[in-house]
PDB file of C-alpha atoms in Angstrom:
ATOM      1  CA  ILE K   1     220.834 244.500 169.036  1.00 85.00           C
ATOM      2  CA  LEU K   2     221.858 248.034 167.676  1.00 85.00           C
ATOM      3  CA  TYR K   3     225.442 246.872 167.390  1.00 89.00           C
ATOM      4  CA  TRP K   4     224.340 243.103 166.408  1.00 91.00           C
ATOM      5  CA  ARG K   5     227.184 243.552 163.170  1.00 92.00           C
ATOM      6  CA  SER K   6     229.700 244.035 165.308  1.00 93.00           C
ATOM      7  CA  ILE K   7     228.908 241.469 167.709  1.00 93.00           C
ATOM      8  CA  LEU K   8     228.851 238.795 165.696  1.00 95.00           C
ATOM      9  CA  ASP K   9     231.967 239.570 164.230  1.00 95.00           C
ATOM     10  CA  ILE K  10     233.468 239.406 167.737  1.00 94.00           C
ATOM     11  CA  ILE K  11     231.994 236.409 168.117  1.00 94.00           C
ATOM     12  CA  LEU K  12     233.581 235.185 164.418  1.00 95.00           C
ATOM     13  CA  GLY K  13     236.650 236.385 165.428  1.00 94.00           C
ATOM     14  CA  CYS K  14     236.767 234.546 168.901  1.00 93.00           C
ATOM     15  CA  LEU K  15     236.184 231.691 166.577  1.00 94.00           C
ATOM     16  CA  GLY K  16     238.937 232.022 164.137  1.00 92.00           C
ATOM     17  CA  GLN K  17     236.535 233.064 161.577  1.00 94.00           C
ATOM     18  CA  SER K  18     237.370 237.065 161.330  1.00 94.00           C
ATOM     19  CA  THR K  19     240.769 238.895 161.290  1.00 95.00           C
ATOM     20  CA  THR K  20     238.894 242.497 162.136  1.00 95.00           C
ATOM     21  CA  GLY K  21     236.494 240.426 164.679  1.00 95.00           C
ATOM     22  CA  ARG K  22     239.819 239.358 167.059  1.00 96.00           C
ATOM     23  CA  ARG K  23     241.585 242.252 166.941  1.00 96.00           C
ATOM     24  CA  LEU K  24     238.012 244.210 168.159  1.00 96.00           C
ATOM     25  CA  ALA K  25     237.856 241.762 170.653  1.00 95.00           C
ATOM     26  CA  LEU K  26     241.264 241.824 171.615  1.00 96.00           C
ATOM     27  CA  ASN K  27     240.934 245.902 172.054  1.00 96.00           C
ATOM     28  CA  LEU K  28     237.738 245.658 174.123  1.00 96.00           C
ATOM     29  CA  ILE K  29     239.329 243.379 176.952  1.00 96.00           C
ATOM     30  CA  VAL K  30     242.533 245.186 176.921  1.00 96.00           C
ATOM     31  CA  ALA K  31     240.272 248.305 177.717  1.00 96.00           C
ATOM     32  CA  PHE K  32     238.360 246.299 179.820  1.00 95.00           C
ATOM     33  CA  LEU K  33     241.418 244.919 182.117  1.00 95.00           C
ATOM     34  CA  PRO K  34     242.274 248.978 183.611  1.00 94.00           C
ATOM     35  CA  ALA K  35     238.437 248.532 185.206  1.00 91.00           C
ATOM     36  CA  ALA K  36     238.735 245.075 186.542  1.00 90.00           C
ATOM     37  CA  VAL K  37     241.891 246.251 188.385  1.00 92.00           C
ATOM     38  CA  PHE K  38     240.479 249.464 189.681  1.00 90.00           C
ATOM     39  CA  GLY K  39     237.140 248.363 190.424  1.00 84.00           C
ATOM     40  CA  LEU K  40     238.141 245.320 192.352  1.00 83.00           C
ATOM     41  CA  LEU K  41     240.581 247.346 194.359  1.00 87.00           C
ATOM     42  CA  LEU K  42     238.706 250.649 195.184  1.00 85.00           C
ATOM     43  CA  ASP K  43     235.306 249.581 195.211  1.00 79.00           C
ATOM     44  CA  ASP K  44     234.848 249.524 199.122  1.00 81.00           C
ATOM     45  CA  TRP K  45     236.605 252.699 199.293  1.00 84.00           C
ATOM     46  CA  ILE K  46     234.288 254.070 196.770  1.00 84.00           C
ATOM     47  CA  GLU K  47     231.199 253.360 198.247  1.00 81.00           C
ATOM     48  CA  SER K  48     232.206 254.403 201.943  1.00 81.00           C
ATOM     49  CA  THR K  49     234.029 257.324 200.837  1.00 82.00           C
ATOM     50  CA  LEU K  50     232.079 258.817 197.360  1.00 78.00           C
ATOM     51  CA  GLY K  51     229.120 256.532 197.447  1.00 72.00           C
ATOM     52  CA  ASN K  52     226.185 259.425 199.760  1.00 78.00           C
ATOM     53  CA  ASN K  53     228.296 262.081 198.979  1.00 83.00           C
ATOM     54  CA  THR K  54     226.516 264.389 197.101  1.00 87.00           C
ATOM     55  CA  ASN K  55     229.201 267.442 197.087  1.00 86.00           C
ATOM     56  CA  ALA K  56     231.684 264.812 195.122  1.00 87.00           C
ATOM     57  CA  VAL K  57     228.907 263.646 192.687  1.00 89.00           C
ATOM     58  CA  ALA K  58     228.020 267.389 191.656  1.00 90.00           C
ATOM     59  CA  GLY K  59     231.669 268.518 191.492  1.00 90.00           C
ATOM     60  CA  ALA K  60     232.294 265.367 189.177  1.00 91.00           C
ATOM     61  CA  LEU K  61     229.393 266.604 187.241  1.00 92.00           C
ATOM     62  CA  ILE K  62     231.141 269.957 186.703  1.00 93.00           C
ATOM     63  CA  ILE K  63     234.566 268.255 186.178  1.00 93.00           C
ATOM     64  CA  GLY K  64     233.461 266.117 183.358  1.00 91.00           C
ATOM     65  CA  ALA K  65     231.075 268.629 181.764  1.00 93.00           C
ATOM     66  CA  VAL K  66     234.811 271.219 181.536  1.00 93.00           C
ATOM     67  CA  ILE K  67     236.661 268.210 180.251  1.00 92.00           C
ATOM     68  CA  MET K  68     233.815 267.460 177.840  1.00 90.00           C
ATOM     69  CA  LEU K  69     233.739 271.384 176.583  1.00 91.00           C
ATOM     70  CA  LEU K  70     237.388 271.370 176.421  1.00 90.00           C
ATOM     71  CA  VAL K  71     238.064 267.944 174.069  1.00 88.00           C
ATOM     72  CA  GLU K  72     234.954 268.953 172.052  1.00 85.00           C
ATOM     73  CA  ARG K  73     236.313 272.656 171.625  1.00 84.00           C
ATOM     74  CA  ARG K  74     239.910 270.965 170.555  1.00 82.00           C
ATOM     75  CA  ARG K  75     238.198 268.715 168.304  1.00 75.00           C
ATOM     76  CA  LYS K  76     236.308 271.031 166.095  1.00 74.00           C
ATOM     77  CA  ARG K  77     239.624 273.000 166.061  1.00 74.00           C
ATOM     78  CA  GLY K  78     241.452 270.609 164.850  1.00 65.00           C
ATOM     79  CA  HIS K  79     243.839 269.668 167.427  1.00 53.00           C
ATOM     80  CA  LEU K  80     242.277 266.187 168.032  1.00 55.00           C
ATOM     81  CA  GLY K  81     241.981 266.379 164.138  1.00 51.00           C
ATOM     82  CA  ARG K  82     238.511 267.161 162.013  1.00 50.00           C
ATOM     83  CA  ILE K  83     236.939 263.732 161.194  1.00 51.00           C
ATOM     84  CA  ALA K  84     233.717 263.072 159.491  1.00 53.00           C
ATOM     85  CA  PRO K  85     231.451 260.535 161.147  1.00 49.00           C
ATOM     86  CA  ASP K  86     232.569 257.579 159.015  1.00 54.00           C
ATOM     87  CA  GLU K  87     236.390 258.319 158.789  1.00 62.00           C
ATOM     88  CA  GLY K  88     239.314 258.130 161.203  1.00 72.00           C
ATOM     89  CA  PRO K  89     240.787 254.881 162.676  1.00 87.00           C
ATOM     90  CA  ALA K  90     238.233 251.708 162.549  1.00 92.00           C
ATOM     91  CA  LEU K  91     237.591 250.309 166.175  1.00 94.00           C
ATOM     92  CA  HIS K  92     240.251 247.281 165.476  1.00 94.00           C
ATOM     93  CA  GLU K  93     242.290 249.457 163.983  1.00 94.00           C
ATOM     94  CA  LEU K  94     243.191 250.626 167.665  1.00 95.00           C
ATOM     95  CA  SER K  95     246.680 249.832 168.808  1.00 95.00           C
ATOM     96  CA  LEU K  96     246.592 248.292 172.462  1.00 95.00           C
ATOM     97  CA  ARG K  97     247.668 251.522 173.662  1.00 96.00           C
ATOM     98  CA  GLN K  98     245.446 253.364 172.294  1.00 96.00           C
ATOM     99  CA  SER K  99     242.570 250.735 174.044  1.00 96.00           C
ATOM    100  CA  VAL K 100     244.429 250.703 177.164  1.00 96.00           C
ATOM    101  CA  THR K 101     244.370 254.415 177.736  1.00 96.00           C
ATOM    102  CA  ILE K 102     240.373 254.608 176.322  1.00 96.00           C
ATOM    103  CA  GLY K 103     240.208 252.333 179.033  1.00 95.00           C
ATOM    104  CA  CYS K 104     242.190 253.884 181.873  1.00 95.00           C
ATOM    105  CA  ILE K 105     240.079 256.934 181.456  1.00 94.00           C
ATOM    106  CA  GLN K 106     237.315 254.577 181.494  1.00 92.00           C
ATOM    107  CA  CYS K 107     238.049 254.650 185.168  1.00 92.00           C
ATOM    108  CA  PHE K 108     237.017 257.760 185.983  1.00 91.00           C
ATOM    109  CA  ALA K 109     233.525 257.333 186.005  1.00 89.00           C
ATOM    110  CA  MET K 110     234.013 255.178 188.930  1.00 89.00           C
ATOM    111  CA  TRP K 111     233.771 258.467 190.836  1.00 89.00           C
ATOM    112  CA  PRO K 112     229.863 258.730 190.935  1.00 88.00           C
ATOM    113  CA  GLY K 113     228.612 262.078 188.991  1.00 86.00           C
ATOM    114  CA  THR K 114     230.850 260.869 186.018  1.00 88.00           C
ATOM    115  CA  SER K 115     229.367 259.288 183.415  1.00 87.00           C
ATOM    116  CA  ARG K 116     231.078 256.367 182.023  1.00 89.00           C
ATOM    117  CA  SER K 117     229.742 256.578 178.303  1.00 88.00           C
ATOM    118  CA  MET K 118     230.667 260.023 178.740  1.00 88.00           C
ATOM    119  CA  ALA K 119     234.614 259.079 179.598  1.00 92.00           C
ATOM    120  CA  THR K 120     235.289 256.367 177.070  1.00 94.00           C
ATOM    121  CA  ILE K 121     233.395 258.654 174.143  1.00 91.00           C
ATOM    122  CA  VAL K 122     236.416 261.577 175.095  1.00 92.00           C
ATOM    123  CA  GLY K 123     238.845 258.651 175.074  1.00 93.00           C
ATOM    124  CA  GLY K 124     238.115 258.151 172.018  1.00 92.00           C
ATOM    125  CA  TYR K 125     238.057 261.438 171.059  1.00 89.00           C
ATOM    126  CA  VAL K 126     241.506 261.576 171.857  1.00 89.00           C
ATOM    127  CA  MET K 127     242.444 258.325 170.402  1.00 91.00           C
ATOM    128  CA  GLY K 128     241.598 260.199 167.318  1.00 88.00           C
ATOM    129  CA  LEU K 129     238.045 258.480 166.453  1.00 89.00           C
ATOM    130  CA  SER K 130     234.995 259.850 165.257  1.00 86.00           C
ATOM    131  CA  PRO K 131     232.361 261.058 167.344  1.00 85.00           C
ATOM    132  CA  LYS K 132     230.275 257.889 165.606  1.00 86.00           C
ATOM    133  CA  ARG K 133     233.347 255.447 166.650  1.00 90.00           C
ATOM    134  CA  ALA K 134     234.179 256.609 170.112  1.00 90.00           C
ATOM    135  CA  ALA K 135     230.519 255.780 170.763  1.00 89.00           C
ATOM    136  CA  GLU K 136     230.139 252.518 169.147  1.00 91.00           C
ATOM    137  CA  PHE K 137     233.175 251.732 170.815  1.00 94.00           C
ATOM    138  CA  SER K 138     231.820 253.161 174.458  1.00 93.00           C
ATOM    139  CA  PHE K 139     228.851 250.990 173.968  1.00 91.00           C
ATOM    140  CA  LEU K 140     230.308 247.885 172.813  1.00 94.00           C
ATOM    141  CA  LEU K 141     233.021 248.583 176.043  1.00 94.00           C
ATOM    142  CA  GLY K 142     230.239 248.928 178.307  1.00 91.00           C
ATOM    143  CA  LEU K 143     228.626 245.827 177.234  1.00 90.00           C
ATOM    144  CA  ILE K 144     231.435 243.908 179.389  1.00 92.00           C
ATOM    145  CA  THR K 145     232.112 246.113 182.111  1.00 89.00           C
ATOM    146  CA  LEU K 146     228.894 247.010 183.220  1.00 87.00           C
ATOM    147  CA  THR K 147     227.802 242.800 182.468  1.00 90.00           C
ATOM    148  CA  ALA K 148     231.082 242.388 184.764  1.00 89.00           C
ATOM    149  CA  ALA K 149     230.139 244.874 187.216  1.00 85.00           C
ATOM    150  CA  SER K 150     226.577 243.565 187.715  1.00 86.00           C
ATOM    151  CA  GLY K 151     228.016 239.912 187.780  1.00 88.00           C
ATOM    152  CA  TYR K 152     230.188 241.080 190.449  1.00 86.00           C
ATOM    153  CA  LYS K 153     226.995 242.913 192.819  1.00 83.00           C
ATOM    154  CA  PHE K 154     224.713 239.930 191.905  1.00 84.00           C
ATOM    155  CA  VAL K 155     227.899 237.848 193.544  1.00 87.00           C
ATOM    156  CA  SER K 156     228.723 239.966 196.750  1.00 84.00           C
ATOM    157  CA  ASP K 157     224.896 241.621 197.488  1.00 83.00           C
ATOM    158  CA  GLY K 158     222.786 239.151 195.198  1.00 80.00           C
ATOM    159  CA  ARG K 159     221.120 237.825 198.374  1.00 82.00           C
ATOM    160  CA  GLU K 160     220.103 240.768 199.416  1.00 85.00           C
ATOM    161  CA  MET K 161     218.661 241.987 196.491  1.00 79.00           C
ATOM    162  CA  ILE K 162     216.706 238.749 195.935  1.00 79.00           C
ATOM    163  CA  ALA K 163     215.168 238.922 199.452  1.00 82.00           C
ATOM    164  CA  ALA K 164     213.799 243.325 198.854  1.00 84.00           C
ATOM    165  CA  LEU K 165     213.228 243.029 195.122  1.00 82.00           C
ATOM    166  CA  ASP K 166     210.302 240.781 193.222  1.00 80.00           C
ATOM    167  CA  VAL K 167     211.473 239.164 189.888  1.00 80.00           C
ATOM    168  CA  GLY K 168     207.851 240.753 187.698  1.00 86.00           C
ATOM    169  CA  PRO K 169     209.077 244.063 188.741  1.00 86.00           C
ATOM    170  CA  VAL K 170     212.725 243.109 188.022  1.00 83.00           C
ATOM    171  CA  LEU K 171     211.602 242.203 184.879  1.00 88.00           C
ATOM    172  CA  THR K 172     209.762 244.973 183.971  1.00 92.00           C
ATOM    173  CA  GLY K 173     212.785 247.515 184.897  1.00 91.00           C
ATOM    174  CA  CYS K 174     214.671 245.508 182.452  1.00 89.00           C
ATOM    175  CA  LEU K 175     212.298 245.887 179.265  1.00 95.00           C
ATOM    176  CA  VAL K 176     212.052 249.543 179.766  1.00 96.00           C
ATOM    177  CA  ALA K 177     215.560 250.022 180.287  1.00 92.00           C
ATOM    178  CA  PHE K 178     215.844 247.691 177.402  1.00 91.00           C
ATOM    179  CA  ILE K 179     213.552 250.129 175.064  1.00 93.00           C
ATOM    180  CA  SER K 180     214.776 252.969 176.664  1.00 93.00           C
ATOM    181  CA  ALA K 181     218.594 252.554 175.937  1.00 88.00           C
ATOM    182  CA  ALA K 182     218.161 251.224 172.375  1.00 88.00           C
ATOM    183  CA  LEU K 183     216.013 254.616 171.608  1.00 89.00           C
ATOM    184  CA  ALA K 184     218.845 256.775 174.067  1.00 87.00           C
ATOM    185  CA  VAL K 185     221.548 255.061 171.827  1.00 85.00           C
ATOM    186  CA  LYS K 186     220.600 255.598 169.043  1.00 84.00           C
ATOM    187  CA  TRP K 187     219.289 259.013 168.845  1.00 88.00           C
ATOM    188  CA  LEU K 188     222.715 259.900 170.667  1.00 86.00           C
ATOM    189  CA  VAL K 189     225.439 258.369 168.309  1.00 83.00           C
ATOM    190  CA  GLY K 190     223.626 260.725 165.507  1.00 85.00           C
ATOM    191  CA  TYR K 191     223.797 263.484 167.566  1.00 88.00           C
ATOM    192  CA  LEU K 192     227.596 263.234 168.389  1.00 85.00           C
ATOM    193  CA  SER K 193     228.118 263.104 164.794  1.00 81.00           C
ATOM    194  CA  ARG K 194     226.638 266.438 163.901  1.00 84.00           C
ATOM    195  CA  HIS K 195     226.563 268.020 167.194  1.00 84.00           C
ATOM    196  CA  GLY K 196     229.109 266.515 169.650  1.00 84.00           C
ATOM    197  CA  LEU K 197     229.576 266.237 173.409  1.00 88.00           C
ATOM    198  CA  ALA K 198     228.454 270.505 174.058  1.00 90.00           C
ATOM    199  CA  LEU K 199     225.304 269.976 174.988  1.00 91.00           C
ATOM    200  CA  PHE K 200     225.583 267.238 177.313  1.00 91.00           C
ATOM    201  CA  ALA K 201     228.432 269.210 178.911  1.00 93.00           C
ATOM    202  CA  TRP K 202     225.930 272.338 179.910  1.00 94.00           C
ATOM    203  CA  TYR K 203     223.007 269.332 181.312  1.00 93.00           C
ATOM    204  CA  ARG K 204     225.688 268.102 183.796  1.00 93.00           C
ATOM    205  CA  ILE K 205     226.417 272.122 185.046  1.00 94.00           C
ATOM    206  CA  GLY K 206     222.855 272.729 185.021  1.00 94.00           C
ATOM    207  CA  LEU K 207     222.116 269.610 186.958  1.00 93.00           C
ATOM    208  CA  ALA K 208     225.177 270.016 189.425  1.00 92.00           C
ATOM    209  CA  ILE K 209     223.889 273.491 190.340  1.00 92.00           C
ATOM    210  CA  ALA K 210     220.457 272.367 190.483  1.00 92.00           C
ATOM    211  CA  VAL K 211     221.831 269.440 193.010  1.00 89.00           C
ATOM    212  CA  PHE K 212     224.144 272.666 194.852  1.00 87.00           C
ATOM    213  CA  LEU K 213     220.972 274.537 195.082  1.00 89.00           C
ATOM    214  CA  PHE K 214     218.396 271.253 196.824  1.00 87.00           C
ATOM    215  CA  MET K 215     221.166 270.414 198.704  1.00 82.00           C
ATOM    216  CA  SER K 216     221.605 274.252 200.433  1.00 75.00           C
TER     217      SER K 216
END
């Protein structure tokens, strides 16, 4: 709903009625491919090795925070370009190389404790997108990536999910997630445009410390 114009443009592009929509759709597909490949190859290993490893999760929180702080610092100093919220390349103007690079950076989110949106927003920064457009690309890419991941999990574990969960709680959870996500995304884009990633990096460090203390 928040990005309905972009999604409509993508649909029109797939129908051959919008050049910008077709280029954006191609960029998103190319950016999705690394997650599709590595997700299928590494899913079982990640679940068995890292899924219940609290130290790995807390470590990922700290590493991700450090990367966010470094990228934000370079962006503010101009090394990544001083880009206003509505300036910089549009999403359909990204090259295929830039798109697949963002997709590869997204793959770091397969490590538990790493935020998918954080990874792709950082990737967008590195590829020259403004904070606002990096966030938009992250969420459009997430629409494809998370839908595919959810579909894969339903196919592989759907029978157990249906046996364990009633329809009512599932629909209630989806509704609450929809409302809270829409509010969070709307706020996040505005905040990133004004202040960047630093607050979320310090939050991750605080959360990692809390996890280490709780586990000890």
